[in-house]
Coordinates of N, CA and C in Angstrom, one line a residue:
P126 N 0.8 -1.1 0.0 CA 0.1 0.0 -0.1 C 0.8 1.3 0.0
A127 N 0.4 2.3 -0.7 CA 1.3 3.5 -0.8 C 0.1 4.7 -0.9
W128 N 0.5 5.8 -0.6 CA -0.4 7.0 -0.6 C 0.5 8.3 -1.0
G129 N 0.0 9.2 -1.3 CA 0.8 10.5 -1.7 C -0.1 11.6 -1.8
S130 N 0.5 12.8 -2.0 CA -0.3 14.0 -2.1 C 0.4 15.0 -3.1
L131 N -0.4 15.8 -3.7 CA -0.1 16.8 -4.7 C -0.3 18.1 -4.1
Y132 N 0.6 19.1 -4.2 CA 0.6 20.4 -3.5 C 0.7 21.4 -4.9
H133 N -0.1 22.4 -4.8 CA -0.1 23.4 -6.0 C 0.1 24.9 -5.3
Q134 N 1.1 25.5 -5.4 CA 1.5 26.8 -4.7 C 1.7 27.8 -5.9
Y135 N 1.0 29.1 -5.6 CA 1.1 30.1 -6.6 C 1.2 31.4 -5.9
V136 N 1.5 32.6 -6.5 CA 1.5 33.8 -6.0 C 0.3 34.5 -6.6
A137 N -0.6 35.3 -5.6 CA -1.5 36.1 -6.0 C -1.8 37.3 -5.1
P138 N -2.4 38.3 -5.6 CA -2.7 39.5 -4.6 C -3.6 39.2 -3.6
M139 N -3.2 39.6 -2.3 CA -3.9 39.1 -1.1 C -5.5 39.2 -1.1
T140 N -5.9 40.2 -1.7 CA -7.3 40.7 -1.7 C -8.1 39.6 -2.6
E141 N -7.3 38.7 -3.5 CA -8.0 37.8 -4.4 C -8.0 36.5 -3.7
V142 N -7.3 36.4 -2.6 CA -7.1 34.9 -2.0 C -8.5 34.6 -1.2
K143 N -9.0 33.4 -1.7 CA -10.3 32.8 -1.2 C -9.9 31.8 -0.1
A144 N -11.0 31.6 0.9 CA -10.8 30.7 2.0 C -10.7 29.2 1.4
Q145 N -9.8 28.5 1.7 CA -9.6 27.2 1.2 C -9.4 26.1 2.4
G146 N -9.7 25.0 2.3 CA -9.6 24.1 3.4 C -9.8 22.5 2.9
V147 N -9.9 21.7 3.9 CA -10.0 20.3 3.4 C -11.2 19.9 4.4
D148 N -11.7 18.6 4.2 CA -13.0 18.3 5.0 C -12.6 18.1 6.5
E149 N -11.4 17.7 6.8 CA -10.9 17.6 8.1 C -10.6 18.9 8.9
L150 N -10.3 20.0 8.1 CA -10.0 21.2 8.8 C -10.1 22.4 8.1
T151 N -10.8 23.5 8.7 CA -11.2 24.7 8.0 C -10.8 25.9 9.0
I152 N -10.7 27.0 8.5 CA -10.3 28.2 9.2 C -10.9 29.5 8.9
S153 N -11.4 30.4 9.6 CA -11.9 31.7 9.1 C -11.3 32.6 10.1
K154 N -11.2 34.1 9.6 CA -10.6 35.0 10.3 C -11.6 36.2 10.2
Q155 N -11.7 36.8 11.4 CA -12.7 37.9 11.5 C -12.0 39.1 12.4
M156 N -12.3 40.1 12.3 CA -11.9 41.3 13.1 C -13.1 42.0 13.8
V157 N -13.0 42.2 15.1 CA -14.1 42.9 15.7 C -13.7 44.0 16.5
R158 N -14.3 45.1 16.7 CA -13.9 46.2 17.6 C -14.2 45.8 19.0
V159 N -13.4 46.3 19.9 CA -13.6 46.2 21.2 C -13.7 47.5 21.9
D160 N -14.6 47.8 22.7 CA -14.6 49.0 23.5 C -13.9 49.1 24.8
V161 N -14.0 50.2 25.5 CA -13.2 50.4 26.6 C -13.6 49.5 27.9
E162 N -15.0 49.0 27.7 CA -15.6 48.1 28.7 C -15.5 46.7 28.4
G163 N -14.8 46.3 27.2 CA -14.5 44.9 26.9 C -15.6 44.4 25.9
K164 N -16.6 45.1 25.6 CA -17.6 44.7 24.7 C -17.2 44.7 23.4
T165 N -17.6 43.7 22.6 CA -17.2 43.6 21.0 C -18.3 44.0 20.1
Y166 N -18.0 44.6 19.0 CA -18.9 44.9 17.9 C -18.4 44.4 16.5
Q167 N -19.1 43.8 15.8 CA -18.9 43.2 14.5 C -18.5 44.6 13.5
L168 N -17.5 44.4 12.8 CA -17.3 45.4 11.9 C -18.0 45.2 10.6
A169 N -18.8 46.3 10.2 CA -19.7 46.1 8.9 C -18.8 46.7 7.8
E170 N -19.3 46.5 6.6 CA -18.8 47.1 5.4 C -19.0 48.6 5.5
G171 N -17.8 49.3 5.4 CA -17.9 50.8 5.3 C -17.6 51.3 6.7
D172 N -17.6 50.5 7.8 CA -17.4 51.1 9.1 C -15.8 51.7 9.2
S173 N -15.9 52.8 9.7 CA -14.4 53.4 9.9 C -13.7 52.9 11.1
I174 N -12.5 52.5 10.8 CA -11.5 52.2 11.9 C -10.6 53.3 12.0
H175 N -10.4 53.7 13.3 CA -9.6 54.8 13.6 C -8.2 54.5 14.3
V176 N -7.1 55.3 14.2 CA -6.0 54.9 14.9 C -6.3 55.1 16.4
G177 N -5.8 54.0 17.2 CA -6.1 54.0 18.6 C -7.2 53.2 18.9
D178 N -8.0 52.6 18.1 CA -9.0 51.6 18.2 C -8.3 50.3 18.6
R179 N -9.1 49.6 19.4 CA -8.7 48.2 19.8 C -9.3 47.3 19.1
L180 N -8.8 46.4 18.3 CA -9.3 45.3 17.5 C -9.2 43.9 17.9
R181 N -10.1 43.0 17.9 CA -9.7 41.6 18.4 C -9.8 40.8 17.1
T182 N -8.7 40.0 16.8 CA -8.6 39.1 15.7 C -9.2 37.7 16.3
V183 N -10.3 37.3 15.7 CA -11.0 36.1 16.1 C -10.6 35.0 14.9
L184 N -10.1 34.0 15.3 CA -9.7 32.9 14.5 C -10.7 31.6 14.7
R185 N -11.5 31.2 13.9 CA -12.4 30.1 14.1 C -11.9 28.9 13.3
V186 N -11.7 27.8 14.1 CA -11.1 26.6 13.4 C -12.2 25.4 13.7
K187 N -12.4 24.7 12.7 CA -13.3 23.5 12.6 C -12.5 22.2 12.2
A188 N -12.4 21.3 13.1 CA -11.7 20.1 12.9 C -12.6 18.9 13.0
T189 N -12.9 18.1 12.0 CA -13.7 16.8 12.0 C -13.1 15.7 12.5
K190 N -11.9 15.8 12.9 CA -11.2 14.9 13.7 C -10.2 15.2 14.6
D191 N -9.7 14.4 15.6 CA -8.5 14.8 16.5 C -7.3 15.1 15.7
L192 N -6.5 16.2 15.9 CA -5.2 16.3 15.3 C -4.2 16.6 16.3
E193 N -3.1 16.2 16.1 CA -1.8 16.6 16.9 C -0.7 17.4 16.2
Y194 N -0.2 18.2 17.0 CA 1.0 19.0 16.5 C 0.5 19.9 15.3
V195 N -0.3 20.8 15.6 CA -1.0 21.7 14.6 C -0.3 23.0 14.8
T196 N 0.1 23.9 13.7 CA 0.6 25.1 13.7 C -0.6 26.1 13.1
L197 N -0.7 27.1 13.6 CA -1.6 28.4 13.1 C -0.8 29.5 12.9
V198 N -0.7 30.0 11.7 CA 0.2 31.2 11.4 C -0.9 32.3 10.8
D199 N -0.9 33.4 11.7 CA -1.8 34.4 11.4 C -1.1 35.8 11.0
Q200 N -1.1 36.0 9.7 CA -0.4 37.3 9.2 C -1.1 38.4 9.4
R201 N -0.4 39.4 10.4 CA -1.2 40.6 10.7 C -1.0 41.8 9.8
P202 N -2.2 42.5 9.6 CA -1.9 43.8 8.7 C -0.8 44.6 9.4
A203 N -0.3 45.4 8.5 CA 0.9 46.5 9.0 C 0.5 47.4 10.0
F204 N -0.9 47.7 10.0 CA -1.4 48.8 11.0 C -1.7 48.4 12.3
L205 N -1.5 47.0 12.6 CA -1.8 46.4 13.9 C -0.6 46.1 14.9
E206 N -0.8 46.5 16.0 CA 0.4 46.2 17.0 C -0.2 45.4 18.1
P207 N 0.3 44.1 18.4 CA -0.5 43.5 19.5 C -0.4 44.0 20.7
V208 N -1.6 43.9 21.7 CA -1.6 44.4 22.8 C -0.5 43.6 23.9
D209 N -0.5 42.3 23.8 CA 0.4 41.4 24.5 C 1.7 41.2 23.6
Q210 N 2.7 41.8 24.0 CA 4.0 41.4 23.2 C 4.7 40.2 23.5
T211 N 4.4 39.6 24.6 CA 5.2 38.4 25.0 C 4.4 37.2 24.6
S212 N 5.3 36.2 24.5 CA 4.9 34.9 24.1 C 4.3 34.1 25.3
H213 N 3.4 33.4 25.2 CA 2.7 32.7 26.5 C 1.8 31.7 26.1
Y214 N 1.5 30.7 27.1 CA 0.4 29.8 26.9 C -1.0 30.3 27.1
A215 N -1.9 29.9 26.4 CA -3.2 30.3 26.3 C -4.2 29.1 26.3
R216 N -5.4 29.5 26.6 CA -6.4 28.4 26.5 C -7.7 28.8 25.8
S217 N -8.0 27.9 25.2 CA -9.3 27.9 24.3 C -10.4 27.0 25.1
N218 N -11.3 26.7 24.5 CA -12.5 26.0 25.3 C -11.9 24.7 25.8
R219 N -11.4 23.8 24.9 CA -11.0 22.4 25.2 C -9.5 22.2 24.9
F220 N -8.8 23.2 24.7 CA -7.4 22.8 24.6 C -6.4 24.1 24.8
F221 N -5.1 23.7 25.0 CA -4.2 24.7 25.5 C -3.3 24.9 24.1
Y222 N -2.7 26.1 24.0 CA -1.8 26.4 22.9 C -0.7 27.5 23.2
Y223 N 0.3 27.4 22.6 CA 1.5 28.4 22.8 C 1.2 29.5 21.9
L224 N 1.1 30.8 22.3 CA 1.0 31.8 21.3 C 2.3 32.7 21.4
E225 N 2.7 32.9 20.2 CA 4.0 33.5 20.0 C 3.8 34.8 18.9
T226 N 4.2 35.8 19.5 CA 4.1 37.2 18.8 C 5.5 37.6 18.1
K227 N 5.3 37.6 16.8 CA 6.6 38.1 15.8 C 6.1 39.5 15.3
D228 N 7.0 40.0 14.5 CA 6.9 41.2 13.8 C 5.7 41.3 12.9
Q229 N 5.6 40.3 12.1 CA 4.4 40.2 11.1 C 3.4 39.2 11.2
V230 N 3.6 38.3 12.2 CA 2.8 37.2 12.4 C 2.6 36.9 13.9
T231 N 1.5 36.2 14.1 CA 1.1 35.5 15.3 C 1.2 34.2 15.2
N232 N 1.9 33.4 15.7 CA 1.9 31.9 15.7 C 1.0 31.2 16.8
A233 N 0.4 30.1 16.7 CA -0.2 29.3 17.6 C 0.3 28.0 17.5
F234 N 1.0 27.3 18.4 CA 1.4 26.1 18.5 C 0.4 25.1 19.2
I235 N -0.3 24.2 18.8 CA -1.3 23.3 19.4 C -0.8 21.9 19.3
S236 N -0.5 21.4 20.6 CA 0.0 19.9 20.6 C -1.1 19.1 20.3
R237 N -2.4 19.3 20.8 CA -3.6 18.3 20.6 C -4.8 19.3 20.1
L238 N -5.3 19.1 19.0 CA -6.5 20.0 18.5 C -7.7 18.8 18.6
P239 N -8.6 19.0 19.5 CA -9.7 18.0 19.6 C -10.7 18.4 18.4
E240 N -11.5 17.2 18.2 CA -12.4 17.4 17.1 C -13.5 18.4 17.6
G241 N -13.9 19.3 16.6 CA -15.2 20.3 17.0 C -14.7 21.6 16.4
N242 N -15.5 22.6 17.0 CA -15.4 24.0 16.6 C -14.6 24.8 17.7
H243 N -13.6 25.4 17.3 CA -12.9 26.1 18.2 C -12.6 27.7 17.9
E244 N -12.2 28.5 19.0 CA -12.0 29.9 18.7 C -10.7 30.3 19.4
L245 N -9.8 30.8 18.7 CA -8.7 31.7 19.3 C -8.7 33.1 19.0
S246 N -8.4 33.9 19.9 CA -8.2 35.3 19.5 C -7.1 36.1 20.3
Y247 N -6.9 37.2 19.8 CA -5.9 38.1 20.4 C -6.2 39.4 20.0
D248 N -5.9 40.6 20.9 CA -6.1 41.8 20.8 C -4.9 42.8 20.2
C249 N -5.2 43.7 19.4 CA -4.1 44.6 18.9 C -4.8 46.1 18.8
F250 N -4.0 47.1 18.9 CA -4.3 48.5 18.7 C -3.9 48.8 17.1
V251 N -4.8 49.8 16.5 CA -4.6 50.4 15.3 C -3.6 51.3 15.5
T252 N -2.4 51.3 14.7 CA -1.4 52.3 14.9 C -1.1 53.2 13.5
A253 N -1.8 53.0 12.6 CA -1.6 53.9 11.4 C -2.6 54.0 10.6
P254 N -2.9 55.2 9.9 CA -4.0 55.3 8.9 C -3.4 54.8 7.5
G255 N -4.4 54.5 6.8 CA -4.2 54.0 5.4 C -4.9 52.9 4.8
T256 N -4.8 52.2 3.8 CA -5.5 51.1 3.2 C -4.5 50.0 3.3
F257 N -4.9 48.9 3.9 CA -4.0 47.7 4.1 C -4.6 46.5 3.6
T258 N -3.9 45.4 3.5 CA -4.4 44.1 3.3 C -4.4 43.4 4.7
S259 N -5.3 42.6 5.0 CA -5.6 41.9 6.2 C -4.6 40.7 6.5
G260 N -4.0 40.2 5.6 CA -3.3 38.9 5.8 C -4.3 37.7 5.9
I261 N -3.7 36.5 5.8 CA -4.6 35.4 5.8 C -4.0 34.6 7.1
A262 N -4.8 33.7 7.7 CA -4.5 32.8 8.7 C -4.4 31.4 8.0
T263 N -3.3 30.7 8.3 CA -3.0 29.2 7.8 C -2.9 28.4 9.0
I264 N -3.6 27.3 8.8 CA -3.4 26.1 9.8 C -3.0 25.0 9.2
Q265 N -2.1 24.0 9.7 CA -1.7 22.8 9.2 C -1.2 22.0 10.1
S266 N -1.5 20.7 10.0 CA -1.0 19.6 10.7 C 0.5 19.3 10.4
Q267 N 1.5 19.3 11.5 CA 2.8 19.0 11.0 C 3.0 17.5 10.6
Y268 N 2.4 16.6 11.4 CA 2.8 15.3 10.9 C 1.7 14.7 9.8
A269 N 0.8 15.5 9.5 CA 0.0 15.3 8.3 C -0.3 16.4 7.4
P270 N 0.6 16.7 6.7 CA 0.5 18.2 6.1 C -0.4 18.3 5.0
Q271 N -1.2 17.2 4.7 CA -2.3 17.5 3.7 C -3.5 18.0 4.4
F272 N -3.5 18.0 5.7 CA -4.5 18.7 6.4 C -4.1 20.2 6.6
V273 N -4.4 21.0 5.7 CA -4.2 22.3 5.7 C -5.4 23.3 5.1
A274 N -5.4 24.5 5.9 CA -6.5 25.4 5.5 C -6.1 26.8 5.6
H275 N -6.6 27.7 4.9 CA -6.3 29.2 5.2 C -7.7 29.9 5.0
S276 N -7.6 31.2 5.5 CA -8.6 32.1 5.6 C -8.6 32.8 4.2
A277 N -9.6 33.8 3.9 CA -9.5 34.7 2.9 C -8.8 35.9 3.0
G278 N -8.5 36.7 2.1 CA -7.8 37.8 2.2 C -8.7 39.0 2.3
A279 N -8.4 40.2 2.6 CA -9.3 41.2 2.6 C -8.5 42.6 2.6
R280 N -9.2 43.7 2.3 CA -8.6 45.1 2.4 C -9.2 45.7 3.4
I281 N -8.5 46.5 4.2 CA -9.1 47.4 5.3 C -8.5 48.7 5.2
S282 N -9.5 49.6 5.5 CA -9.1 51.1 5.6 C -9.0 51.7 6.9
T283 N -8.0 52.5 7.4 CA -7.9 53.1 8.7 C -7.8 54.6 8.6
H284 N -8.3 55.3 9.5 CA -8.3 56.9 9.4 C -8.0 57.4 10.8
Y285 N -7.4 58.5 10.9 CA -7.1 59.3 12.1 C -8.4 59.6 12.8

């Protein structure tokens, strides 16, 4: 018995990237505004985002089977600066993960991802005005690399 996989990789503008996944693993990325009291508000089309606003990046992962040693790489837009700059362990509903903050990305290392729907999030401040691409979030099993998914790309505008 034998098995194999075929991978196709190409370069495209970030705004043209569509969400892709496999039956076993999918991911979506959403940004929500957080007010001073900690309440979250969905960002609708045309909402203005201002320098100094606090945004929460919410990553929703759906796994149809238990996976081990999964990495999640979330590319941050250039206008966001994470609130928590230090790497640390964090907890989602049913699993723990190590969250690592880098210059351009936030990485999550998950030793065991149980079957089901999960949500990971982190907060950032808006630091610059302009029009930016949001970056994509990619999740992949390290021992079974055919289980991979990424979120869609988007364009975001910020103002003073």
